[in-house]
GROMACS .gro file of C-alpha atoms in nm:
model
  242
    1MET     CA    1  -0.307  -0.034  -1.414
    2GLU     CA    2  -0.242   0.074  -1.770
    3GLU     CA    3   0.088  -0.056  -1.909
    4SER     CA    4   0.240   0.286  -1.975
    5TYR     CA    5   0.168   0.396  -1.620
    6ALA     CA    6   0.298   0.064  -1.480
    7SER     CA    7   0.634   0.132  -1.646
    8GLN     CA    8   0.655   0.475  -1.482
    9TYR     CA    9   0.552   0.324  -1.148
   10HIS     CA   10   0.828   0.064  -1.169
   11GLU     CA   11   1.090   0.328  -1.255
   12LEU     CA   12   0.998   0.547  -0.959
   13GLU     CA   13   0.918   0.286  -0.696
   14GLU     CA   14   1.263   0.241  -0.544
   15ASN     CA   15   1.341   0.605  -0.467
   16TYR     CA   16   1.021   0.809  -0.498
   17TRP     CA   17   0.931   0.997  -0.179
   18LEU     CA   18   0.580   0.853  -0.152
   19PHE     CA   19   0.693   0.491  -0.166
   20ARG     CA   20   0.991   0.551   0.062
   21GLY     CA   21   0.763   0.714   0.319
   22ARG     CA   22   0.521   0.423   0.307
   23ARG     CA   23   0.796   0.164   0.338
   24ASP     CA   24   0.922   0.358   0.641
   25ILE     CA   25   0.594   0.333   0.830
   26ILE     CA   26   0.534  -0.032   0.733
   27TYR     CA   27   0.874  -0.127   0.867
   28LYS     CA   28   0.821   0.068   1.188
   29LEU     CA   29   0.484  -0.101   1.240
   30ILE     CA   30   0.649  -0.446   1.233
   31LYS     CA   31   1.005  -0.374   1.349
   32ASP     CA   32   0.957  -0.545   1.686
   33TYR     CA   33   0.851  -0.876   1.529
   34LYS     CA   34   1.097  -1.166   1.524
   35ARG     CA   35   1.306  -1.176   1.208
   36ASP     CA   36   1.176  -1.524   1.119
   37THR     CA   37   0.817  -1.392   1.103
   38GLU     CA   38   0.648  -1.520   0.786
   39ILE     CA   39   0.540  -1.220   0.578
   40LEU     CA   40   0.352  -1.194   0.248
   41ASP     CA   41   0.356  -0.877   0.036
   42ILE     CA   42   0.046  -0.882  -0.186
   43GLY     CA   43   0.096  -0.669  -0.496
   44CYS     CA   44   0.473  -0.676  -0.441
   45SER     CA   45   0.546  -0.507  -0.777
   46ILE     CA   46   0.926  -0.498  -0.835
   47GLY     CA   47   1.002  -0.607  -0.477
   48ALA     CA   48   1.099  -0.273  -0.325
   49LEU     CA   49   0.930  -0.346   0.009
   50ILE     CA   50   1.063  -0.702   0.020
   51GLY     CA   51   1.416  -0.576  -0.040
   52PHE     CA   52   1.372  -0.304   0.221
   53LEU     CA   53   1.254  -0.549   0.487
   54LYS     CA   54   1.522  -0.801   0.393
   55GLY     CA   55   1.784  -0.532   0.446
   56ARG     CA   56   1.651  -0.490   0.800
   57GLY     CA   57   1.686  -0.856   0.889
   58PHE     CA   58   1.352  -1.015   0.799
   59LYS     CA   59   1.416  -1.356   0.645
   60ARG     CA   60   1.087  -1.523   0.551
   61LEU     CA   61   0.951  -1.284   0.291
   62HIS     CA   62   0.715  -1.378   0.009
   63GLY     CA   63   0.548  -1.176  -0.264
   64ILE     CA   64   0.281  -1.209  -0.530
   65ASP     CA   65   0.174  -0.982  -0.814
   66ILE     CA   66  -0.041  -1.024  -1.125
   67ASP     CA   67   0.213  -0.830  -1.334
   68GLU     CA   68   0.451  -1.078  -1.498
   69LYS     CA   69   0.697  -0.801  -1.588
   70ALA     CA   70   0.717  -0.687  -1.227
   71ILE     CA   71   0.779  -1.042  -1.106
   72GLY     CA   72   1.047  -1.076  -1.374
   73ILE     CA   73   1.221  -0.766  -1.237
   74CYS     CA   74   1.204  -0.918  -0.887
   75ARG     CA   75   1.381  -1.229  -1.012
   76GLN     CA   76   1.647  -1.022  -1.185
   77LYS     CA   77   1.713  -0.856  -0.848
   78GLY     CA   78   1.758  -1.196  -0.683
   79ILE     CA   79   1.424  -1.203  -0.501
   80ILE     CA   80   1.327  -1.570  -0.498
   81ASP     CA   81   1.009  -1.632  -0.300
   82ILE     CA   82   0.779  -1.446  -0.537
   83ARG     CA   83   0.537  -1.553  -0.806
   84VAL     CA   84   0.262  -1.440  -1.038
   85ALA     CA   85  -0.068  -1.487  -0.856
   86ASP     CA   86  -0.406  -1.324  -0.807
   87ALA     CA   87  -0.480  -1.156  -0.474
   88GLU     CA   88  -0.818  -1.332  -0.470
   89LYS     CA   89  -0.663  -1.676  -0.517
   90THR     CA   90  -0.310  -1.675  -0.382
   91GLY     CA   91  -0.246  -2.049  -0.384
   92PHE     CA   92  -0.094  -2.052  -0.036
   93LYS     CA   93  -0.196  -2.298   0.232
   94ASN     CA   94  -0.431  -2.220   0.519
   95GLN     CA   95  -0.281  -2.021   0.810
   96GLN     CA   96   0.063  -1.984   0.651
   97PHE     CA   97   0.151  -1.623   0.734
   98ASP     CA   98   0.201  -1.416   1.045
   99ILE     CA   99   0.167  -1.088   0.855
  100VAL     CA  100   0.002  -1.002   0.523
  101ILE     CA  101   0.075  -0.659   0.373
  102ALA     CA  102  -0.143  -0.510   0.098
  103SER     CA  103  -0.039  -0.158  -0.003
  104ASP     CA  104  -0.275   0.003  -0.254
  105VAL     CA  105  -0.417  -0.332  -0.365
  106LEU     CA  106  -0.773  -0.362  -0.234
  107GLU     CA  107  -0.906  -0.074  -0.446
  108HIS     CA  108  -0.797  -0.260  -0.762
  109ILE     CA  109  -1.014  -0.563  -0.681
  110LYS     CA  110  -1.378  -0.570  -0.789
  111ASP     CA  111  -1.482  -0.825  -0.527
  112GLU     CA  112  -1.314  -0.689  -0.215
  113ASP     CA  113  -1.490  -0.944   0.008
  114LYS     CA  114  -1.344  -1.236  -0.186
  115ALA     CA  115  -0.994  -1.093  -0.154
  116LEU     CA  116  -1.025  -1.023   0.218
  117LEU     CA  117  -1.160  -1.371   0.287
  118GLU     CA  118  -0.861  -1.514   0.101
  119TRP     CA  119  -0.619  -1.305   0.305
  120HIS     CA  120  -0.801  -1.412   0.620
  121ARG     CA  121  -0.763  -1.777   0.516
  122ILE     CA  122  -0.385  -1.762   0.468
  123LEU     CA  123  -0.322  -1.574   0.793
  124LYS     CA  124  -0.246  -1.763   1.112
  125SER     CA  125  -0.488  -1.724   1.400
  126GLY     CA  126  -0.421  -1.380   1.546
  127GLY     CA  127  -0.214  -1.289   1.241
  128LYS     CA  128  -0.202  -0.928   1.121
  129LEU     CA  129  -0.316  -0.765   0.798
  130ILE     CA  130  -0.160  -0.428   0.720
  131VAL     CA  131  -0.354  -0.255   0.446
  132PHE     CA  132  -0.321   0.083   0.273
  133VAL     CA  133  -0.594   0.221   0.045
  134PRO     CA  134  -0.664   0.559  -0.122
  135ALA     CA  135  -0.894   0.790   0.071
  136PHE     CA  136  -1.210   0.985  -0.009
  137LYS     CA  137  -1.436   0.944  -0.308
  138PHE     CA  138  -1.424   1.320  -0.377
  139LEU     CA  139  -1.051   1.283  -0.454
  140TRP     CA  140  -1.133   1.054  -0.748
  141SER     CA  141  -0.935   1.162  -1.056
  142LYS     CA  142  -0.774   1.046  -1.379
  143HIS     CA  143  -0.509   0.892  -1.158
  144ASP     CA  144  -0.766   0.643  -1.027
  145GLU     CA  145  -0.886   0.563  -1.379
  146VAL     CA  146  -0.535   0.497  -1.507
  147ASN     CA  147  -0.473   0.275  -1.205
  148LEU     CA  148  -0.797   0.084  -1.274
  149HIS     CA  149  -0.937   0.155  -0.928
  150TYR     CA  150  -1.288   0.043  -0.838
  151ARG     CA  151  -1.321   0.269  -0.533
  152ARG     CA  152  -1.166   0.502  -0.281
  153TYR     CA  153  -1.240   0.457   0.089
  154SER     CA  154  -1.332   0.649   0.400
  155LYS     CA  155  -1.185   0.522   0.726
  156SER     CA  156  -1.527   0.398   0.835
  157SER     CA  157  -1.590   0.210   0.509
  158LEU     CA  158  -1.251   0.038   0.532
  159ILE     CA  159  -1.314  -0.065   0.892
  160GLU     CA  160  -1.660  -0.192   0.800
  161VAL     CA  161  -1.539  -0.418   0.519
  162LEU     CA  162  -1.253  -0.554   0.731
  163LYS     CA  163  -1.487  -0.640   1.019
  164LYS     CA  164  -1.734  -0.796   0.777
  165ASN     CA  165  -1.466  -1.040   0.663
  166GLY     CA  166  -1.345  -1.162   1.001
  167PHE     CA  167  -1.093  -0.902   1.114
  168GLY     CA  168  -1.070  -0.706   1.434
  169ILE     CA  169  -0.929  -0.355   1.403
  170GLU     CA  170  -0.619  -0.278   1.609
  171ARG     CA  171  -0.539   0.058   1.454
  172SER     CA  172  -0.657   0.276   1.167
  173SER     CA  173  -0.576   0.626   1.056
  174TYR     CA  174  -0.558   0.851   0.757
  175TRP     CA  175  -0.207   0.888   0.616
  176ASN     CA  176  -0.027   1.150   0.408
  177PHE     CA  177  -0.207   1.428   0.593
  178SER     CA  178   0.059   1.685   0.505
  179LEU     CA  179  -0.023   1.687   0.135
  180PHE     CA  180  -0.400   1.650   0.170
  181LEU     CA  181  -0.484   2.016   0.109
  182PRO     CA  182  -0.249   2.052  -0.192
  183ALA     CA  183  -0.397   1.732  -0.341
  184CYS     CA  184  -0.751   1.867  -0.297
  185LEU     CA  185  -0.658   2.194  -0.470
  186VAL     CA  186  -0.490   2.015  -0.758
  187ARG     CA  187  -0.785   1.785  -0.821
  188ILE     CA  188  -1.040   2.065  -0.798
  189SER     CA  189  -0.841   2.273  -1.046
  190GLN     CA  190  -0.811   1.978  -1.282
  191ARG     CA  191  -1.189   1.939  -1.284
  192LEU     CA  192  -1.246   2.310  -1.341
  193LEU     CA  193  -0.996   2.316  -1.624
  194SER     CA  194  -1.115   1.981  -1.765
  195GLY     CA  195  -0.757   1.862  -1.749
  196ASN     CA  196  -0.662   1.522  -1.883
  197ARG     CA  197  -0.339   1.472  -1.699
  198LYS     CA  198  -0.311   1.104  -1.621
  199SER     CA  199  -0.011   1.063  -1.395
  200GLU     CA  200   0.002   1.206  -1.047
  201LEU     CA  201   0.350   1.074  -0.981
  202PRO     CA  202   0.546   1.353  -1.148
  203GLU     CA  203   0.923   1.334  -1.136
  204VAL     CA  204   1.072   1.576  -0.887
  205ASN     CA  205   1.427   1.693  -0.831
  206LEU     CA  206   1.642   1.533  -0.563
  207PHE     CA  207   1.596   1.815  -0.311
  208LEU     CA  208   1.216   1.816  -0.337
  209ASN     CA  209   1.205   1.436  -0.329
  210LYS     CA  210   1.406   1.431  -0.005
  211THR     CA  211   1.198   1.711   0.145
  212LEU     CA  212   0.869   1.533   0.077
  213GLU     CA  213   1.011   1.206   0.208
  214TYR     CA  214   1.120   1.385   0.526
  215ILE     CA  215   0.772   1.533   0.572
  216LEU     CA  216   0.612   1.189   0.546
  217LYS     CA  217   0.864   1.034   0.784
  218LEU     CA  218   0.797   1.313   1.034
  219GLU     CA  219   0.425   1.240   1.002
  220ASN     CA  220   0.502   0.871   1.059
  221ILE     CA  221   0.663   0.958   1.393
  222PHE     CA  222   0.340   1.119   1.512
  223LEU     CA  223   0.138   0.822   1.393
  224LEU     CA  224   0.366   0.577   1.569
  225GLY     CA  225   0.325   0.784   1.882
  226GLY     CA  226  -0.044   0.696   1.879
  227ILE     CA  227  -0.184   1.006   1.711
  228ASN     CA  228  -0.452   0.935   1.450
  229LEU     CA  229  -0.482   1.187   1.169
  230PRO     CA  230  -0.822   1.337   1.080
  231VAL     CA  231  -0.775   1.334   0.701
  232GLY     CA  232  -0.519   1.221   0.446
  233ILE     CA  233  -0.470   1.106   0.090
  234SER     CA  234  -0.454   0.743   0.207
  235ILE     CA  235  -0.580   0.528   0.493
  236PHE     CA  236  -0.402   0.245   0.670
  237ALA     CA  237  -0.533  -0.019   0.905
  238ILE     CA  238  -0.380  -0.291   1.116
  239ALA     CA  239  -0.634  -0.571   1.137
  240ARG     CA  240  -0.612  -0.896   1.336
  241LYS     CA  241  -0.755  -1.228   1.221
  242ILE     CA  242  -1.025  -1.336   1.466
   0.00000   0.00000   0.00000
């Protein structure tokens, strides 16, 4: 992503409603795993997810990111098992991890097959990949351009590329359903008005931030109850190495 936007991203990542909601569902998806499960966070940024999982007892947490500044912030926070590395060439040994997490990473990578084959390689047999990606090509906006995205996905296109690269699908759903309609309206209006707004992570007051976080966490409860959502701003999948 562009450097100016990366700085904003880093400032908001710890407490912003969107990231807190996503960390909530990731944790709940893996909360029943043993605390010595070996986990890799690809695109770990400033280590917010690693710190969150560590605070809930997970011990063997690793992270990689291509952003040297982000990795530097991780080290300042005392996160040790992290390093600068490319998602397409992680440098880890074969079958090292039980779980690989990639939140909003795959869309940044031109050769998605190469990345997925690498993640498949470093997962243990039967290991799990948890992946989040942005949904729907028609939601493409300046936000995607600033983030240097190559694509947005449909649920079927995500499932197809995961299966193509050796994964079986255990679960997939759209996510952030609650704000899907508002997001559509905003992006349509931006096109009509030829707007050039670049950031779609506007700062919000504490009350609104908590309200939006609560809405996402409520949605997470439905998802964890087995309900798949028909649309959303993002898509997640739980894929098993086969």
